[in-house]
């Protein structure tokens, strides 16, 4: 799989070709890469050289596809015609009602390949397909202050971004009609609360749901028809190096459990 992926970029003539490949099967290469990069203390010595070879092959594949993608982005002169995740879910969020409540999981650093794997966990053992994944666009640069701001549904106006010229740059992300900085988590919640007229109890974290002792902790009567659940596990473990050591299966299982509890 990795060897084939290392050559696939030669057939890309436009940005859409790269997007189509990755969303259909390219994400599986990243899943395989995660398994190769994860540490396994029980791996026999005889396989260490094989793992090192596979890691080098995966890195070469990443380099080749990323270089080609950068070239296509430059040639296109614009980002792909794909919605940001906030735009993609706006209609669903607006439809939330007491009869059909909606819960939105806002997961920092949650890549497309992780979404496909989580969808597979949800569908596993189900009589019908209950989960599908729609591709969404990430802003460039793809960093938390900007990315999380553009995850917010209901932003009708253009988001304006400013960066301070200092040794430690600070972001100011604003949208007309809201006096606040969407680079800040507290202001993002305040923006959602004001726009959708939510209760304070409508905002939860993944850990709060999993650690709750009451079975009816997530109660629409108490919390409202629209909930936002935040998780930063993949971002935190990515920065600390834990994600490379142990992979993403543990956190995916936690997110799957949250979804089961919400349902």
Tab-separated table of C-alpha atoms in Angstrom:
chain	number	residue	atom	x	y	z
A	1	UNK	CA	0.000	0.000	0.000
A	2	UNK	CA	2.753	2.460	0.938
A	3	UNK	CA	4.737	1.688	-2.225
A	4	UNK	CA	1.672	2.290	-4.421
A	5	UNK	CA	0.848	5.524	-2.583
A	6	UNK	CA	4.382	6.757	-3.203
A	7	UNK	CA	3.692	6.810	-6.947
A	8	UNK	CA	0.049	7.908	-7.025
A	9	UNK	CA	0.837	11.641	-7.018
A	10	UNK	CA	2.302	11.316	-10.535
A	11	UNK	CA	-1.252	10.938	-11.879
A	12	UNK	CA	-2.584	14.091	-10.188
A	13	UNK	CA	-3.284	16.845	-12.701
A	14	UNK	CA	-5.393	19.077	-10.448
A	15	UNK	CA	-6.060	19.702	-6.768
A	16	UNK	CA	-9.334	17.788	-7.017
A	17	UNK	CA	-7.410	14.632	-7.982
A	18	UNK	CA	-5.448	14.732	-4.735
A	19	UNK	CA	-8.568	15.346	-2.647
A	20	UNK	CA	-10.456	12.534	-4.387
A	21	UNK	CA	-7.620	10.062	-3.841
A	22	UNK	CA	-7.141	10.903	-0.170
A	23	UNK	CA	-10.828	10.868	0.786
A	24	UNK	CA	-11.475	7.581	-1.042
A	25	UNK	CA	-8.429	5.516	-0.071
A	26	UNK	CA	-5.410	7.680	0.715
A	27	UNK	CA	-6.484	8.055	4.348
A	28	UNK	CA	-5.782	4.337	4.803
A	29	UNK	CA	-2.110	5.047	4.139
A	30	UNK	CA	-2.046	7.412	7.127
A	31	UNK	CA	-3.730	4.764	9.263
A	32	UNK	CA	-1.048	2.287	8.219
A	33	UNK	CA	1.611	4.923	8.871
A	34	UNK	CA	0.322	5.462	12.400
A	35	UNK	CA	0.664	1.758	13.126
A	36	UNK	CA	4.200	1.727	11.718
A	37	UNK	CA	5.273	4.775	13.742
A	38	UNK	CA	3.710	3.576	17.005
A	39	UNK	CA	6.111	2.034	19.479
A	40	UNK	CA	5.676	-1.654	20.294
A	41	UNK	CA	7.850	-2.836	23.209
A	42	UNK	CA	6.979	-6.447	22.399
A	43	UNK	CA	8.234	-6.317	18.813
A	44	UNK	CA	10.822	-9.090	18.217
A	45	UNK	CA	14.356	-7.897	17.480
A	46	UNK	CA	14.207	-9.649	14.119
A	47	UNK	CA	11.444	-7.247	12.999
A	48	UNK	CA	13.075	-3.990	14.119
A	49	UNK	CA	14.938	-3.602	10.830
A	50	UNK	CA	11.721	-4.296	8.905
A	51	UNK	CA	9.882	-1.624	10.888
A	52	UNK	CA	12.681	0.872	10.256
A	53	UNK	CA	12.462	0.167	6.521
A	54	UNK	CA	8.678	0.658	6.537
A	55	UNK	CA	9.022	3.919	8.467
A	56	UNK	CA	11.460	5.263	5.875
A	57	UNK	CA	9.123	4.203	3.062
A	58	UNK	CA	6.174	5.936	4.718
A	59	UNK	CA	8.193	9.121	5.227
A	60	UNK	CA	9.202	9.121	1.548
A	61	UNK	CA	5.542	8.692	0.583
A	62	UNK	CA	4.535	11.613	2.812
A	63	UNK	CA	7.243	13.802	1.310
A	64	UNK	CA	6.272	12.950	-2.275
A	65	UNK	CA	2.527	13.473	-1.832
A	66	UNK	CA	2.943	16.649	0.237
A	67	UNK	CA	5.319	18.210	-2.290
A	68	UNK	CA	2.899	17.464	-5.125
A	69	UNK	CA	-0.048	18.792	-3.107
A	70	UNK	CA	1.839	22.028	-2.419
A	71	UNK	CA	2.556	22.411	-6.144
A	72	UNK	CA	-1.116	21.896	-7.014
A	73	UNK	CA	-2.220	24.415	-4.375
A	74	UNK	CA	0.187	26.965	-5.815
A	75	UNK	CA	-0.949	26.306	-9.388
A	76	UNK	CA	-4.632	26.505	-8.440
A	77	UNK	CA	-4.110	29.880	-6.790
A	78	UNK	CA	-6.825	29.089	-4.247
A	79	UNK	CA	-7.879	26.445	-1.760
A	80	UNK	CA	-10.199	23.596	-2.845
A	81	UNK	CA	-13.907	24.264	-3.262
A	82	UNK	CA	-14.852	22.411	-0.084
A	83	UNK	CA	-16.754	23.840	2.880
A	84	UNK	CA	-15.182	24.415	6.248
A	85	UNK	CA	-16.645	22.026	8.810
A	86	UNK	CA	-18.627	24.828	10.459
A	87	UNK	CA	-20.366	25.624	7.173
A	88	UNK	CA	-21.038	21.928	6.529
A	89	UNK	CA	-23.007	21.434	9.738
A	90	UNK	CA	-24.789	24.800	9.953
A	91	UNK	CA	-28.051	23.533	8.440
A	92	UNK	CA	-28.147	20.515	10.760
A	93	UNK	CA	-27.428	22.668	13.804
A	94	UNK	CA	-30.172	25.125	12.849
A	95	UNK	CA	-32.646	22.215	12.633
A	96	UNK	CA	-32.154	21.178	16.276
A	97	UNK	CA	-35.451	20.800	18.128
A	98	UNK	CA	-36.808	19.230	21.281
A	99	UNK	CA	-38.069	16.333	19.187
A	100	UNK	CA	-34.792	15.982	17.273
A	101	UNK	CA	-31.942	17.288	19.443
A	102	UNK	CA	-28.450	17.706	18.002
A	103	UNK	CA	-25.054	17.166	19.632
A	104	UNK	CA	-21.923	18.564	17.980
A	105	UNK	CA	-18.518	17.139	18.877
A	106	UNK	CA	-15.800	19.742	18.299
A	107	UNK	CA	-12.557	17.750	18.310
A	108	UNK	CA	-9.250	19.560	17.972
A	109	UNK	CA	-6.679	18.049	15.552
A	110	UNK	CA	-9.181	15.401	14.443
A	111	UNK	CA	-7.954	14.483	10.976
A	112	UNK	CA	-9.990	12.991	8.133
A	113	UNK	CA	-8.420	9.551	8.593
A	114	UNK	CA	-9.419	9.572	12.267
A	115	UNK	CA	-12.973	10.490	11.272
A	116	UNK	CA	-13.113	7.534	8.886
A	117	UNK	CA	-11.905	5.188	11.599
A	118	UNK	CA	-14.431	6.547	14.108
A	119	UNK	CA	-17.179	6.136	11.524
A	120	UNK	CA	-16.125	2.512	11.105
A	121	UNK	CA	-16.430	1.937	14.854
A	122	UNK	CA	-19.927	3.436	14.851
A	123	UNK	CA	-21.087	1.302	11.920
A	124	UNK	CA	-19.503	-1.915	13.166
A	125	UNK	CA	-22.233	-4.393	14.081
A	126	UNK	CA	-25.064	-2.100	12.965
A	127	UNK	CA	-27.741	-3.533	10.634
A	128	UNK	CA	-27.587	-0.377	8.486
A	129	UNK	CA	-24.986	2.319	7.887
A	130	UNK	CA	-25.487	4.977	10.567
A	131	UNK	CA	-22.384	7.070	10.052
A	132	UNK	CA	-20.922	8.741	6.970
A	133	UNK	CA	-17.988	11.130	6.634
A	134	UNK	CA	-18.050	14.324	4.582
A	135	UNK	CA	-14.750	15.964	3.710
A	136	UNK	CA	-14.227	19.447	5.140
A	137	UNK	CA	-11.561	22.022	4.456
A	138	UNK	CA	-8.952	23.060	6.978
A	139	UNK	CA	-7.634	26.624	6.947
A	140	UNK	CA	-4.009	27.342	6.136
A	141	UNK	CA	-2.042	27.494	8.325
A	142	UNK	CA	-3.821	24.623	10.050
A	143	UNK	CA	-3.337	25.663	13.662
A	144	UNK	CA	-5.734	25.527	16.606
A	145	UNK	CA	-6.737	29.221	16.959
A	146	UNK	CA	-7.743	29.509	13.289
A	147	UNK	CA	-8.965	25.952	12.751
A	148	UNK	CA	-11.235	25.893	15.791
A	149	UNK	CA	-12.738	29.263	14.878
A	150	UNK	CA	-13.698	28.006	11.423
A	151	UNK	CA	-15.254	24.888	12.967
A	152	UNK	CA	-18.011	27.055	14.400
A	153	UNK	CA	-21.373	26.819	12.637
A	154	UNK	CA	-23.503	29.883	12.056
A	155	UNK	CA	-20.740	32.303	11.023
A	156	UNK	CA	-22.551	34.054	8.189
A	157	UNK	CA	-19.996	36.819	7.652
A	158	UNK	CA	-16.369	36.659	6.609
A	159	UNK	CA	-13.955	35.778	9.387
A	160	UNK	CA	-11.149	38.335	9.758
A	161	UNK	CA	-7.747	37.235	11.014
A	162	UNK	CA	-4.964	39.442	12.362
A	163	UNK	CA	-1.596	38.405	13.773
A	164	UNK	CA	0.411	40.574	16.147
A	165	UNK	CA	4.003	41.312	15.117
A	166	UNK	CA	5.843	40.063	18.178
A	167	UNK	CA	8.251	37.328	19.226
A	168	UNK	CA	5.224	35.320	20.367
A	169	UNK	CA	2.492	36.042	17.788
A	170	UNK	CA	-1.062	36.369	19.059
A	171	UNK	CA	-4.093	35.860	16.862
A	172	UNK	CA	-7.162	38.062	16.697
A	173	UNK	CA	-10.039	36.355	14.898
A	174	UNK	CA	-13.242	38.334	14.595
A	175	UNK	CA	-16.561	38.197	12.809
A	176	UNK	CA	-19.089	40.997	12.378
A	177	UNK	CA	-21.857	40.973	14.971
A	178	UNK	CA	-19.759	39.452	17.762
A	179	UNK	CA	-17.440	41.398	20.041
A	180	UNK	CA	-14.821	38.868	20.943
A	181	UNK	CA	-11.748	36.991	19.775
A	182	UNK	CA	-12.584	33.582	18.294
A	183	UNK	CA	-8.976	32.508	18.818
A	184	UNK	CA	-9.946	32.089	22.491
A	185	UNK	CA	-11.907	29.005	23.569
A	186	UNK	CA	-13.995	31.033	26.042
A	187	UNK	CA	-15.029	33.487	23.321
A	188	UNK	CA	-15.878	30.678	20.894
A	189	UNK	CA	-18.279	29.263	23.452
A	190	UNK	CA	-19.724	32.701	24.121
A	191	UNK	CA	-20.254	33.213	20.386
A	192	UNK	CA	-22.137	29.917	20.105
A	193	UNK	CA	-24.157	30.674	23.233
A	194	UNK	CA	-25.241	34.069	21.921
A	195	UNK	CA	-25.978	32.928	18.377
A	196	UNK	CA	-28.027	29.846	19.293
A	197	UNK	CA	-29.368	31.171	22.627
A	198	UNK	CA	-27.932	28.243	24.577
A	199	UNK	CA	-27.840	27.484	28.274
A	200	UNK	CA	-24.514	27.351	30.107
A	201	UNK	CA	-25.146	23.628	30.555
A	202	UNK	CA	-25.146	23.095	26.778
A	203	UNK	CA	-21.330	23.039	26.775
A	204	UNK	CA	-19.511	19.903	27.881
A	205	UNK	CA	-16.207	18.136	27.387
A	206	UNK	CA	-15.550	14.557	26.368
A	207	UNK	CA	-14.095	13.824	29.814
A	208	UNK	CA	-17.100	15.277	31.646
A	209	UNK	CA	-19.444	12.916	29.813
A	210	UNK	CA	-17.246	9.850	30.330
A	211	UNK	CA	-16.576	10.635	33.999
A	212	UNK	CA	-20.217	11.383	34.887
A	213	UNK	CA	-21.709	9.165	37.579
A	214	UNK	CA	-25.339	9.842	36.623
A	215	UNK	CA	-26.735	7.834	33.712
A	216	UNK	CA	-28.904	10.790	32.660
A	217	UNK	CA	-26.019	13.298	32.800
A	218	UNK	CA	-26.736	14.315	29.200
A	219	UNK	CA	-30.376	15.286	29.536
A	220	UNK	CA	-31.980	17.414	26.824
A	221	UNK	CA	-34.634	18.681	29.214
A	222	UNK	CA	-31.931	20.102	31.457
A	223	UNK	CA	-29.339	21.068	28.842
A	224	UNK	CA	-31.442	22.003	25.823
A	225	UNK	CA	-31.959	20.820	22.250
A	226	UNK	CA	-28.424	21.665	21.089
A	227	UNK	CA	-25.208	20.540	22.784
A	228	UNK	CA	-21.558	21.223	22.024
A	229	UNK	CA	-19.003	18.728	23.310
A	230	UNK	CA	-15.326	19.678	23.119
A	231	UNK	CA	-12.295	17.408	23.022
A	232	UNK	CA	-8.612	18.249	22.635
A	233	UNK	CA	-7.107	14.832	23.279
A	234	UNK	CA	-5.484	14.370	19.864
A	235	UNK	CA	-3.987	17.864	19.925
A	236	UNK	CA	-2.613	17.384	23.446
A	237	UNK	CA	-1.199	13.916	22.809
A	238	UNK	CA	0.220	15.006	19.466
A	239	UNK	CA	2.232	17.810	21.087
A	240	UNK	CA	3.404	15.625	23.976
A	241	UNK	CA	4.523	12.793	21.700
A	242	UNK	CA	2.104	10.303	23.259
A	243	UNK	CA	0.145	9.913	20.030
A	244	UNK	CA	3.174	8.591	18.176
A	245	UNK	CA	3.972	6.204	21.001
A	246	UNK	CA	0.551	4.611	21.448
A	247	UNK	CA	-1.482	5.578	18.371
A	248	UNK	CA	-5.053	6.835	18.243
A	249	UNK	CA	-7.139	3.742	19.035
A	250	UNK	CA	-7.602	4.545	22.725
A	251	UNK	CA	-8.982	8.045	22.131
A	252	UNK	CA	-11.136	6.846	19.231
A	253	UNK	CA	-12.706	4.287	21.555
A	254	UNK	CA	-13.431	7.086	24.061
A	255	UNK	CA	-15.104	9.214	21.388
A	256	UNK	CA	-17.118	6.204	20.250
A	257	UNK	CA	-18.325	5.688	23.816
A	258	UNK	CA	-19.357	9.354	24.044
A	259	UNK	CA	-21.406	8.990	20.857
A	260	UNK	CA	-23.107	5.856	22.202
A	261	UNK	CA	-23.986	7.692	25.418
A	262	UNK	CA	-25.363	10.650	23.470
A	263	UNK	CA	-27.515	8.383	21.309
